[in-house]
């Protein structure tokens, strides 16, 4: 048999070599390729000792193997495998086989027979395990081949009885990954022969080796992931594994139980030692809850995490998780939470003195107390006060998910979440604040809870404070004292950390607009008005006063009676703030004021502005054939309108800006084409050409902005933008042709331009029908002619076509937002230069908010411009970006500056850049891979767009003292 | 019958004076050596004369283990080792080893200098005693002698508190000392692996309590302190110098920092600084938070907490004072208490358990008039109790039992009435027997230690080759020879045993005669027997030999005519001992007679 096999191997091998020789003759470039397998063969034959052979194999493994020579290499390896007596070399060969079979473009079915063959004769357990691994690699490579998978499964089953845990592990892995899915469903004629993979795997749940048990559970999970429906019988088996001695087994078992509970939530399982029955999901929930107090923290984390996703559990069980029946000396005791609630509802809370006696109440029936409830009792209570913060975080997350699906539970878990605000680890505090924000729709904060919540405002961590502000934005407060308390604490916060100003104002804006009726009785006190006496006018620049006004004005928006309580200066301040902080102060209907009439018009009709936008755009698109002068004027007018509209209407800002930019490009193009340059002989108008080439450059820039600075740009817009860019390139070409003498450089440029056209055509071939009558359309018609013409002629054609081409209409995208960035820190106001020794490094804290930036981790860069023109681009770490809300990002990073010595302090400019890469957006077609564009694909960054206002920082590198 | 014997000398159905004697497989171990807070006479120390009336204790005890540095667990140690006399090893964890002498010295000072007791141990004795100490690190297994080994587990409770596993051969006992299953501001939670000891000796201070979450407790505590301070009152918190005190300090310190409070916090007695110093050193024994942040700032470096001077107690204005000792039975805390007790604005917060007989216990049970040094004292200040003492509650105890899975449980360090409840619960829920001996009462537990037997690989392989994989549920019969040599057992195949022992193999053969009524000739009878057997034993190898005998595998059957009655044939069946089963089956088969031959 072996001899026959060997012969066959040789035959096939020689055949392969022949093919390679054919290649040799046809393609000289690939001369080196066949030597790969041959060299390996020679090396392996040369090897005198196993150690040598191993070295050769290791060297060989470092280099990649091409798909076409894989088969040859595999044959060589196999041949050597039969001869090799050393287990370690065989092991390496086996692992190489696995690696090679993963090579893309190589179909490994041809080596499967050999692999299975050598498996049968193998004695070493390690090599066996590795071979099974190889088979797994082969099997996963060929997901369609049912017969082969069946065969592999058979092989795996055969080796399941191996004495080595490694082999059993691999077998189970193989079963998990390849175990047939359809068999159990179709049950065809030979169905009886087909093994029940689940049962086979299930048998190994009680293996003596914990590693094998874990592998069995993992294999089962793998089956589930591949879409096989697990049997419900597994549930009982898995439950037994929960009390396993080994943590990895328990951890995996928890997962399995969770999976089963999601599959059969409604089935009924009996409670042991009683006649009752409960739903499976409830039972599983209880069991997983029990694991929250497991001995191993890995299991605890696992269990706590999974609890969060068990939403079908009945509320009765859910509420138990927060209940830990307290007792003291066998008497029932109420929790502090219950006491606080009772005090609060009896109105006793504010009296202050007594915090209620926590004396235990009624006697507990000793028989009824169950100290280790199998149920969910107190799972979260335990999880939230766990020793490891990983467990606590997991528990908080789980609470969050459960509370979002059950309002009643949200109300209940509030006390616990509030308690978590005082956790000793910042991450946990942050997580619980975020959680609270997420469930804030379902809850109303009691005063004592609010008190604890607000206590966190004094936290020294900025993240915590801002998270808390976000929370207060959407929190419901029940009493006016609560609002007052919140305001007082926020003002305290403002005094302590002035940098929180914006965040606090925003917070008060929402607090006011959510609780107008609660703010109303507070107004006289807050504004310190007096029924008889005029009080002093507060300082308009005081951030605290502005904060109070923001609260009041926002409350007044829905509370028409409030303005009556304002004093005169309040109205004046309102007018001022409405103008200066329009995003914080809403328009009010003030009695007897002129503002009344004008303000609601803008506010209440959003559709007209949308209409206005549409109309003005249509007007422009309609007017293509007017005389140039008229077109220009109309364009200018429309651009101005759009820009103003964008400022007024934040919802439409993106669209308006986007359209305005496009029109701007068009305007520039028209203007450039209007130049006299075209009519007169080139040499005379050298200076004039500046304008045209500048226009070409600007259009290019603007098109990049349009393409990359806006989020939500669709494919149809991208086409138009690219088209505009193509026009700009054409313009550039013409201008250059006009102004340069000599034909030689033009050849290259023309060719390049034609390539661009070609590129455009190939990228957007599907969209060409939409571009009727456009520049490209015409250009493509004339393409054959252009290819053969001389540069001068090309230029001439282009020129006429540019003039004749129509103005393409830009379809408006649904949702479009302009990316923007604001640098909060450094503020750029400091007069004290940042001093450091030249040549050394100084760290500058940069804090910026980014809006509507997609994937900021890879695109946003920080640029530092030194006075000597030196520019430096810094790539912030991905961890420096935080995501406080949808569409918003926050960059908090440190920029390292360094320079040689200056004599005077000077300013450096810091700004944010958006890096882009043109090829990223274009749909990839196969030919691009080999094209000339590939180097750019690799570098990733093609250009950058500055998208924040530069901030000046005063720095002073001093010469080092010696 | 091997057994484990446990005798509490202290802490049996009682709190204080922990001292438990355990004898396991011939080894005697003393667990803890504490003093009792409630007594000032001989009863404060365990009665060591129980161990031996005369003669050195060293001869009777193999080792002493101290679980943590609280005086009710280590207070009698110098007395025991120096005055009664013990020279064997004393095991404790490094933090305990470092802090224990400080507390002992403090205790000595109070007893000798303040109360003027004579015949008390001296400073030198404490030093000598500490020289006998051997440090045990967490999860380190220490061989006390060739058979006895001990291992320490983290217990929470106070810095350096440990649970100990005492193991001889396959028998083991776990002693928990005091432990805490919920982490606090400075320590983690107790943890033990599933070591399945024969006996778990656990404390049961809070046998009948299930505590609220610690966060509520903390908040409550801070609120009470804050309110009193804002009213201008003084807060007295009696603590033991070490342990809870550090947790409360961290709590108050962070709260003061957060709320920006100005009222002074004092910590009485000079030993705090020394002790805090050790807390800073043993960071690895603290909780996750402190371990992770100590590089930036060591949490035990307090900014707001200053040392207390006796004169401060009369200062006007609010203040918070931590004073020792914790049960208000003596020392500074009692002095301050006496000064402040008469004013309503003030408050005393008892953060832990108080032993019966102490002032703390009295005021907690609601007594408002106290007799002190012959004078009546009316207590007007508020008395609050906050359960901060770091003992496991009933749930925690159950959790630990669940983690360790012992065969038996023994409760110590708790009140009898409460133990009764917990005992009942443990027996009901874990189905293990539970004991709660009183002081001086001995509990004897029979054990069935497993005896390890080595099996030769050849034999094992031969057995596994015969059948499928070993199945835990089905017992399997395995034949071999047990060799006992130098207290070491081996199971080997009989051939090997014979070889090793140099013995010749004896063959044991059974021979049986079966009378068969058959008139035919012997040859025919043999053929009939042969055919008969062949038809019945289809899966066996039945052969007819040319010498006129039949073999069934290795069993020989021969036929001969009966000497007296020729119509009766005698079948001789012979088999070896190994084929006993088949042989007896064959004889019974032949005894039934042959089927009638077809005529």
PDB file of C-alpha atoms in Angstrom, chain A residues 34-244:
ATOM      1  CA  UNK A  34       9.821  26.058  -9.237  1.00  0.00           C
ATOM      2  CA  UNK A  35      13.080  25.969  -7.404  1.00  0.00           C
ATOM      3  CA  UNK A  36      11.162  26.461  -4.209  1.00  0.00           C
ATOM      4  CA  UNK A  37       9.921  22.928  -3.918  1.00  0.00           C
ATOM      5  CA  UNK A  38      13.008  21.515  -5.510  1.00  0.00           C
ATOM      6  CA  UNK A  39      15.244  23.361  -3.083  1.00  0.00           C
ATOM      7  CA  UNK A  40      13.211  22.070  -0.206  1.00  0.00           C
ATOM      8  CA  UNK A  41      13.531  18.566  -1.550  1.00  0.00           C
ATOM      9  CA  UNK A  42      17.285  18.878  -1.836  1.00  0.00           C
ATOM     10  CA  UNK A  43      17.545  20.412   1.591  1.00  0.00           C
ATOM     11  CA  UNK A  44      15.547  17.693   3.205  1.00  0.00           C
ATOM     12  CA  UNK A  45      17.570  14.999   1.483  1.00  0.00           C
ATOM     13  CA  UNK A  46      20.738  16.659   2.617  1.00  0.00           C
ATOM     14  CA  UNK A  47      19.616  16.804   6.205  1.00  0.00           C
ATOM     15  CA  UNK A  48      21.596  14.313   8.203  1.00  0.00           C
ATOM     16  CA  UNK A  49      19.872  14.624  11.545  1.00  0.00           C
ATOM     17  CA  UNK A  50      16.319  15.459  12.596  1.00  0.00           C
ATOM     18  CA  UNK A  51      17.573  18.736  14.035  1.00  0.00           C
ATOM     19  CA  UNK A  52      18.926  19.696  10.617  1.00  0.00           C
ATOM     20  CA  UNK A  53      15.710  18.828   8.901  1.00  0.00           C
ATOM     21  CA  UNK A  54      13.803  20.836  11.443  1.00  0.00           C
ATOM     22  CA  UNK A  55      16.011  23.833  10.768  1.00  0.00           C
ATOM     23  CA  UNK A  56      15.395  23.576   7.024  1.00  0.00           C
ATOM     24  CA  UNK A  57      11.700  23.342   7.577  1.00  0.00           C
ATOM     25  CA  UNK A  58      11.725  26.338   9.856  1.00  0.00           C
ATOM     26  CA  UNK A  59      13.622  28.365   7.287  1.00  0.00           C
ATOM     27  CA  UNK A  60      11.248  27.247   4.618  1.00  0.00           C
ATOM     28  CA  UNK A  61       8.242  28.263   6.675  1.00  0.00           C
ATOM     29  CA  UNK A  62       9.442  31.851   6.852  1.00  0.00           C
ATOM     30  CA  UNK A  63       8.816  32.495   3.171  1.00  0.00           C
ATOM     31  CA  UNK A  64       5.418  32.458   1.543  1.00  0.00           C
ATOM     32  CA  UNK A  65       4.630  29.891  -1.117  1.00  0.00           C
ATOM     33  CA  UNK A  66       2.705  30.735  -4.280  1.00  0.00           C
ATOM     34  CA  UNK A  67      -0.552  28.999  -4.877  1.00  0.00           C
ATOM     35  CA  UNK A  68       0.635  27.179  -7.984  1.00  0.00           C
ATOM     36  CA  UNK A  69       3.646  25.595  -6.336  1.00  0.00           C
ATOM     37  CA  UNK A  70       1.847  24.555  -3.162  1.00  0.00           C
ATOM     38  CA  UNK A  71       0.950  21.150  -4.486  1.00  0.00           C
ATOM     39  CA  UNK A  72       4.532  20.334  -5.375  1.00  0.00           C
ATOM     40  CA  UNK A  73       5.745  21.384  -1.981  1.00  0.00           C
ATOM     41  CA  UNK A  74       3.072  19.358  -0.297  1.00  0.00           C
ATOM     42  CA  UNK A  75       4.129  16.227  -2.186  1.00  0.00           C
ATOM     43  CA  UNK A  76       7.723  16.721  -1.155  1.00  0.00           C
ATOM     44  CA  UNK A  77       6.718  17.182   2.439  1.00  0.00           C
ATOM     45  CA  UNK A  78       4.540  14.113   2.419  1.00  0.00           C
ATOM     46  CA  UNK A  79       7.245  12.025   0.875  1.00  0.00           C
ATOM     47  CA  UNK A  80       9.608  13.117   3.545  1.00  0.00           C
ATOM     48  CA  UNK A  81       7.008  12.502   6.185  1.00  0.00           C
ATOM     49  CA  UNK A  82       6.866   8.798   5.330  1.00  0.00           C
ATOM     50  CA  UNK A  83      10.593   8.503   5.698  1.00  0.00           C
ATOM     51  CA  UNK A  84      10.956  10.542   8.836  1.00  0.00           C
ATOM     52  CA  UNK A  85      11.332   8.739  12.110  1.00  0.00           C
ATOM     53  CA  UNK A  86      11.664  11.740  14.384  1.00  0.00           C
ATOM     54  CA  UNK A  87       8.368  12.891  15.848  1.00  0.00           C
ATOM     55  CA  UNK A  88       9.274  16.573  16.060  1.00  0.00           C
ATOM     56  CA  UNK A  89      10.054  16.773  12.366  1.00  0.00           C
ATOM     57  CA  UNK A  90       6.839  14.996  11.519  1.00  0.00           C
ATOM     58  CA  UNK A  91       5.049  17.449  13.754  1.00  0.00           C
ATOM     59  CA  UNK A  92       6.546  20.370  11.888  1.00  0.00           C
ATOM     60  CA  UNK A  93       5.667  18.837   8.547  1.00  0.00           C
ATOM     61  CA  UNK A  94       2.127  18.285   9.712  1.00  0.00           C
ATOM     62  CA  UNK A  95       1.826  21.888  10.806  1.00  0.00           C
ATOM     63  CA  UNK A  96       3.306  23.053   7.496  1.00  0.00           C
ATOM     64  CA  UNK A  97       0.734  21.011   5.650  1.00  0.00           C
ATOM     65  CA  UNK A  98      -1.938  22.811   7.574  1.00  0.00           C
ATOM     66  CA  UNK A  99      -0.435  26.177   6.782  1.00  0.00           C
ATOM     67  CA  UNK A 100      -0.024  25.363   3.124  1.00  0.00           C
ATOM     68  CA  UNK A 101      -3.554  24.149   2.742  1.00  0.00           C
ATOM     69  CA  UNK A 102      -4.713  27.553   3.882  1.00  0.00           C
ATOM     70  CA  UNK A 103      -2.987  29.229   0.920  1.00  0.00           C
ATOM     71  CA  UNK A 104      -5.586  31.048  -1.078  1.00  0.00           C
ATOM     72  CA  UNK A 105      -6.074  29.721  -4.557  1.00  0.00           C
ATOM     73  CA  UNK A 106      -5.056  26.211  -3.614  1.00  0.00           C
ATOM     74  CA  UNK A 107      -7.646  23.521  -3.287  1.00  0.00           C
ATOM     75  CA  UNK A 108      -6.540  21.140  -0.571  1.00  0.00           C
ATOM     76  CA  UNK A 109      -8.840  18.237  -1.381  1.00  0.00           C
ATOM     77  CA  UNK A 110      -6.001  16.451  -3.174  1.00  0.00           C
ATOM     78  CA  UNK A 111      -3.951  16.116  -0.017  1.00  0.00           C
ATOM     79  CA  UNK A 112      -6.757  15.028   2.228  1.00  0.00           C
ATOM     80  CA  UNK A 113      -6.420  11.356   1.375  1.00  0.00           C
ATOM     81  CA  UNK A 114      -2.759  11.437   2.206  1.00  0.00           C
ATOM     82  CA  UNK A 115      -3.355  13.287   5.411  1.00  0.00           C
ATOM     83  CA  UNK A 116      -5.924  10.748   6.526  1.00  0.00           C
ATOM     84  CA  UNK A 117      -3.625   7.944   5.502  1.00  0.00           C
ATOM     85  CA  UNK A 118      -0.697   9.144   7.497  1.00  0.00           C
ATOM     86  CA  UNK A 119      -3.030   9.790  10.394  1.00  0.00           C
ATOM     87  CA  UNK A 120      -3.859   6.096  10.565  1.00  0.00           C
ATOM     88  CA  UNK A 121      -0.259   5.019  10.864  1.00  0.00           C
ATOM     89  CA  UNK A 122       0.830   7.711  13.259  1.00  0.00           C
ATOM     90  CA  UNK A 123       1.799   6.757  16.786  1.00  0.00           C
ATOM     91  CA  UNK A 124       2.892   9.998  18.415  1.00  0.00           C
ATOM     92  CA  UNK A 125       0.040  11.819  20.127  1.00  0.00           C
ATOM     93  CA  UNK A 126       1.413  15.240  19.447  1.00  0.00           C
ATOM     94  CA  UNK A 127       1.777  14.575  15.752  1.00  0.00           C
ATOM     95  CA  UNK A 128      -1.693  13.101  15.704  1.00  0.00           C
ATOM     96  CA  UNK A 129      -3.098  16.232  17.242  1.00  0.00           C
ATOM     97  CA  UNK A 130      -1.269  18.355  14.718  1.00  0.00           C
ATOM     98  CA  UNK A 131      -2.502  16.227  11.843  1.00  0.00           C
ATOM     99  CA  UNK A 132      -6.054  16.611  13.050  1.00  0.00           C
ATOM    100  CA  UNK A 133      -5.450  20.319  13.126  1.00  0.00           C
ATOM    101  CA  UNK A 134      -4.300  20.123   9.528  1.00  0.00           C
ATOM    102  CA  UNK A 135      -7.435  18.224   8.632  1.00  0.00           C
ATOM    103  CA  UNK A 136      -9.446  20.936  10.311  1.00  0.00           C
ATOM    104  CA  UNK A 137      -7.718  23.515   8.164  1.00  0.00           C
ATOM    105  CA  UNK A 138      -8.471  21.465   5.069  1.00  0.00           C
ATOM    106  CA  UNK A 139     -12.039  20.899   6.118  1.00  0.00           C
ATOM    107  CA  UNK A 140     -12.763  24.553   6.777  1.00  0.00           C
ATOM    108  CA  UNK A 141     -11.257  25.417   3.423  1.00  0.00           C
ATOM    109  CA  UNK A 142     -13.813  23.247   1.659  1.00  0.00           C
ATOM    110  CA  UNK A 143     -17.127  24.016   3.263  1.00  0.00           C
ATOM    111  CA  UNK A 144     -19.166  22.760   0.294  1.00  0.00           C
ATOM    112  CA  UNK A 145     -17.777  19.300   0.039  1.00  0.00           C
ATOM    113  CA  UNK A 146     -20.252  17.319   2.131  1.00  0.00           C
ATOM    114  CA  UNK A 147     -18.767  13.898   1.508  1.00  0.00           C
ATOM    115  CA  UNK A 148     -15.360  15.007   2.564  1.00  0.00           C
ATOM    116  CA  UNK A 149     -16.692  16.576   5.713  1.00  0.00           C
ATOM    117  CA  UNK A 150     -18.475  13.377   6.561  1.00  0.00           C
ATOM    118  CA  UNK A 151     -15.241  11.542   6.136  1.00  0.00           C
ATOM    119  CA  UNK A 152     -13.352  13.936   8.341  1.00  0.00           C
ATOM    120  CA  UNK A 153     -16.006  13.636  11.000  1.00  0.00           C
ATOM    121  CA  UNK A 154     -15.627   9.864  10.865  1.00  0.00           C
ATOM    122  CA  UNK A 155     -11.904  10.175  11.302  1.00  0.00           C
ATOM    123  CA  UNK A 156     -12.414  12.476  14.258  1.00  0.00           C
ATOM    124  CA  UNK A 157     -14.872  10.097  15.888  1.00  0.00           C
ATOM    125  CA  UNK A 158     -12.416   7.259  15.500  1.00  0.00           C
ATOM    126  CA  UNK A 159      -9.702   9.141  17.322  1.00  0.00           C
ATOM    127  CA  UNK A 160     -11.952  10.379  20.087  1.00  0.00           C
ATOM    128  CA  UNK A 161     -10.948   7.400  22.196  1.00  0.00           C
ATOM    129  CA  UNK A 162      -7.305   8.359  22.095  1.00  0.00           C
ATOM    130  CA  UNK A 163      -5.633   8.493  25.471  1.00  0.00           C
ATOM    131  CA  UNK A 164      -4.033  11.886  24.919  1.00  0.00           C
ATOM    132  CA  UNK A 165      -6.092  14.928  25.786  1.00  0.00           C
ATOM    133  CA  UNK A 166      -4.552  16.875  22.918  1.00  0.00           C
ATOM    134  CA  UNK A 167      -5.854  14.474  20.332  1.00  0.00           C
ATOM    135  CA  UNK A 168      -9.296  14.363  21.886  1.00  0.00           C
ATOM    136  CA  UNK A 169      -9.322  18.133  22.004  1.00  0.00           C
ATOM    137  CA  UNK A 170      -8.581  18.406  18.330  1.00  0.00           C
ATOM    138  CA  UNK A 171     -11.131  15.756  17.450  1.00  0.00           C
ATOM    139  CA  UNK A 172     -13.813  17.657  19.290  1.00  0.00           C
ATOM    140  CA  UNK A 173     -12.735  20.864  17.626  1.00  0.00           C
ATOM    141  CA  UNK A 174     -13.001  19.134  14.279  1.00  0.00           C
ATOM    142  CA  UNK A 175     -16.456  17.850  15.137  1.00  0.00           C
ATOM    143  CA  UNK A 176     -17.528  21.283  16.240  1.00  0.00           C
ATOM    144  CA  UNK A 177     -16.332  22.906  13.071  1.00  0.00           C
ATOM    145  CA  UNK A 178     -17.305  20.292  10.537  1.00  0.00           C
ATOM    146  CA  UNK A 179     -20.053  18.252  12.172  1.00  0.00           C
ATOM    147  CA  UNK A 180     -22.796  18.050   9.586  1.00  0.00           C
ATOM    148  CA  UNK A 181     -25.640  20.425   9.915  1.00  0.00           C
ATOM    149  CA  UNK A 182     -28.140  19.087   7.419  1.00  0.00           C
ATOM    150  CA  UNK A 183     -27.998  15.495   8.500  1.00  0.00           C
ATOM    151  CA  UNK A 184     -30.183  15.997  11.478  1.00  0.00           C
ATOM    152  CA  UNK A 185     -32.680  17.947   9.428  1.00  0.00           C
ATOM    153  CA  UNK A 186     -33.010  15.910   6.265  1.00  0.00           C
ATOM    154  CA  UNK A 187     -32.707  12.417   7.727  1.00  0.00           C
ATOM    155  CA  UNK A 188     -32.297  10.765   4.376  1.00  0.00           C
ATOM    156  CA  UNK A 189     -31.961   7.078   3.667  1.00  0.00           C
ATOM    157  CA  UNK A 190     -28.575   6.582   5.249  1.00  0.00           C
ATOM    158  CA  UNK A 191     -29.549   8.862   8.094  1.00  0.00           C
ATOM    159  CA  UNK A 192     -29.183   6.056  10.540  1.00  0.00           C
ATOM    160  CA  UNK A 193     -25.550   5.678   9.608  1.00  0.00           C
ATOM    161  CA  UNK A 194     -24.888   9.318  10.117  1.00  0.00           C
ATOM    162  CA  UNK A 195     -23.667   9.968  13.574  1.00  0.00           C
ATOM    163  CA  UNK A 196     -25.416  12.248  15.895  1.00  0.00           C
ATOM    164  CA  UNK A 197     -22.614  14.725  16.318  1.00  0.00           C
ATOM    165  CA  UNK A 198     -24.260  16.388  19.263  1.00  0.00           C
ATOM    166  CA  UNK A 199     -24.544  13.185  21.169  1.00  0.00           C
ATOM    167  CA  UNK A 200     -20.948  12.268  20.417  1.00  0.00           C
ATOM    168  CA  UNK A 201     -19.752  15.613  21.674  1.00  0.00           C
ATOM    169  CA  UNK A 202     -22.120  15.473  24.628  1.00  0.00           C
ATOM    170  CA  UNK A 203     -20.555  12.196  25.752  1.00  0.00           C
ATOM    171  CA  UNK A 204     -17.308  14.028  26.311  1.00  0.00           C
ATOM    172  CA  UNK A 205     -18.855  16.459  28.766  1.00  0.00           C
ATOM    173  CA  UNK A 206     -17.895  13.935  31.409  1.00  0.00           C
ATOM    174  CA  UNK A 207     -14.385  13.270  30.164  1.00  0.00           C
ATOM    175  CA  UNK A 208     -11.784  12.894  32.866  1.00  0.00           C
ATOM    176  CA  UNK A 209      -9.620  15.720  31.554  1.00  0.00           C
ATOM    177  CA  UNK A 210     -10.922  19.251  32.135  1.00  0.00           C
ATOM    178  CA  UNK A 211      -9.328  20.451  28.914  1.00  0.00           C
ATOM    179  CA  UNK A 212     -11.296  17.916  26.948  1.00  0.00           C
ATOM    180  CA  UNK A 213     -14.475  18.856  28.774  1.00  0.00           C
ATOM    181  CA  UNK A 214     -13.865  22.479  27.862  1.00  0.00           C
ATOM    182  CA  UNK A 215     -13.171  21.534  24.262  1.00  0.00           C
ATOM    183  CA  UNK A 216     -16.399  19.545  24.163  1.00  0.00           C
ATOM    184  CA  UNK A 217     -18.437  22.499  25.363  1.00  0.00           C
ATOM    185  CA  UNK A 218     -16.656  24.805  22.962  1.00  0.00           C
ATOM    186  CA  UNK A 219     -17.341  22.390  20.125  1.00  0.00           C
ATOM    187  CA  UNK A 220     -20.996  22.429  21.072  1.00  0.00           C
ATOM    188  CA  UNK A 221     -20.989  26.213  21.049  1.00  0.00           C
ATOM    189  CA  UNK A 222     -19.273  26.081  17.682  1.00  0.00           C
ATOM    190  CA  UNK A 223     -22.061  23.896  16.362  1.00  0.00           C
ATOM    191  CA  UNK A 224     -24.529  26.447  17.591  1.00  0.00           C
ATOM    192  CA  UNK A 225     -22.653  29.249  15.928  1.00  0.00           C
ATOM    193  CA  UNK A 226     -22.737  27.367  12.675  1.00  0.00           C
ATOM    194  CA  UNK A 227     -26.487  27.258  12.868  1.00  0.00           C
ATOM    195  CA  UNK A 228     -27.175  23.790  14.190  1.00  0.00           C
ATOM    196  CA  UNK A 229     -30.004  23.716  16.620  1.00  0.00           C
ATOM    197  CA  UNK A 230     -28.824  22.214  19.872  1.00  0.00           C
ATOM    198  CA  UNK A 231     -31.019  19.683  21.623  1.00  0.00           C
ATOM    199  CA  UNK A 232     -32.651  20.651  24.809  1.00  0.00           C
ATOM    200  CA  UNK A 233     -31.262  17.581  26.545  1.00  0.00           C
ATOM    201  CA  UNK A 234     -27.895  19.292  26.628  1.00  0.00           C
ATOM    202  CA  UNK A 235     -29.264  21.674  29.216  1.00  0.00           C
ATOM    203  CA  UNK A 236     -29.180  19.173  32.033  1.00  0.00           C
ATOM    204  CA  UNK A 237     -25.715  18.018  31.109  1.00  0.00           C
ATOM    205  CA  UNK A 238     -24.474  21.583  31.034  1.00  0.00           C
ATOM    206  CA  UNK A 239     -26.031  22.341  34.411  1.00  0.00           C
ATOM    207  CA  UNK A 240     -23.998  19.555  35.941  1.00  0.00           C
ATOM    208  CA  UNK A 241     -20.851  21.114  34.560  1.00  0.00           C
ATOM    209  CA  UNK A 242     -21.560  24.318  36.462  1.00  0.00           C
ATOM    210  CA  UNK A 243     -20.163  22.696  39.569  1.00  0.00           C
ATOM    211  CA  UNK A 244     -17.041  21.476  37.824  1.00  0.00           C
TER     212      UNK A 244
END
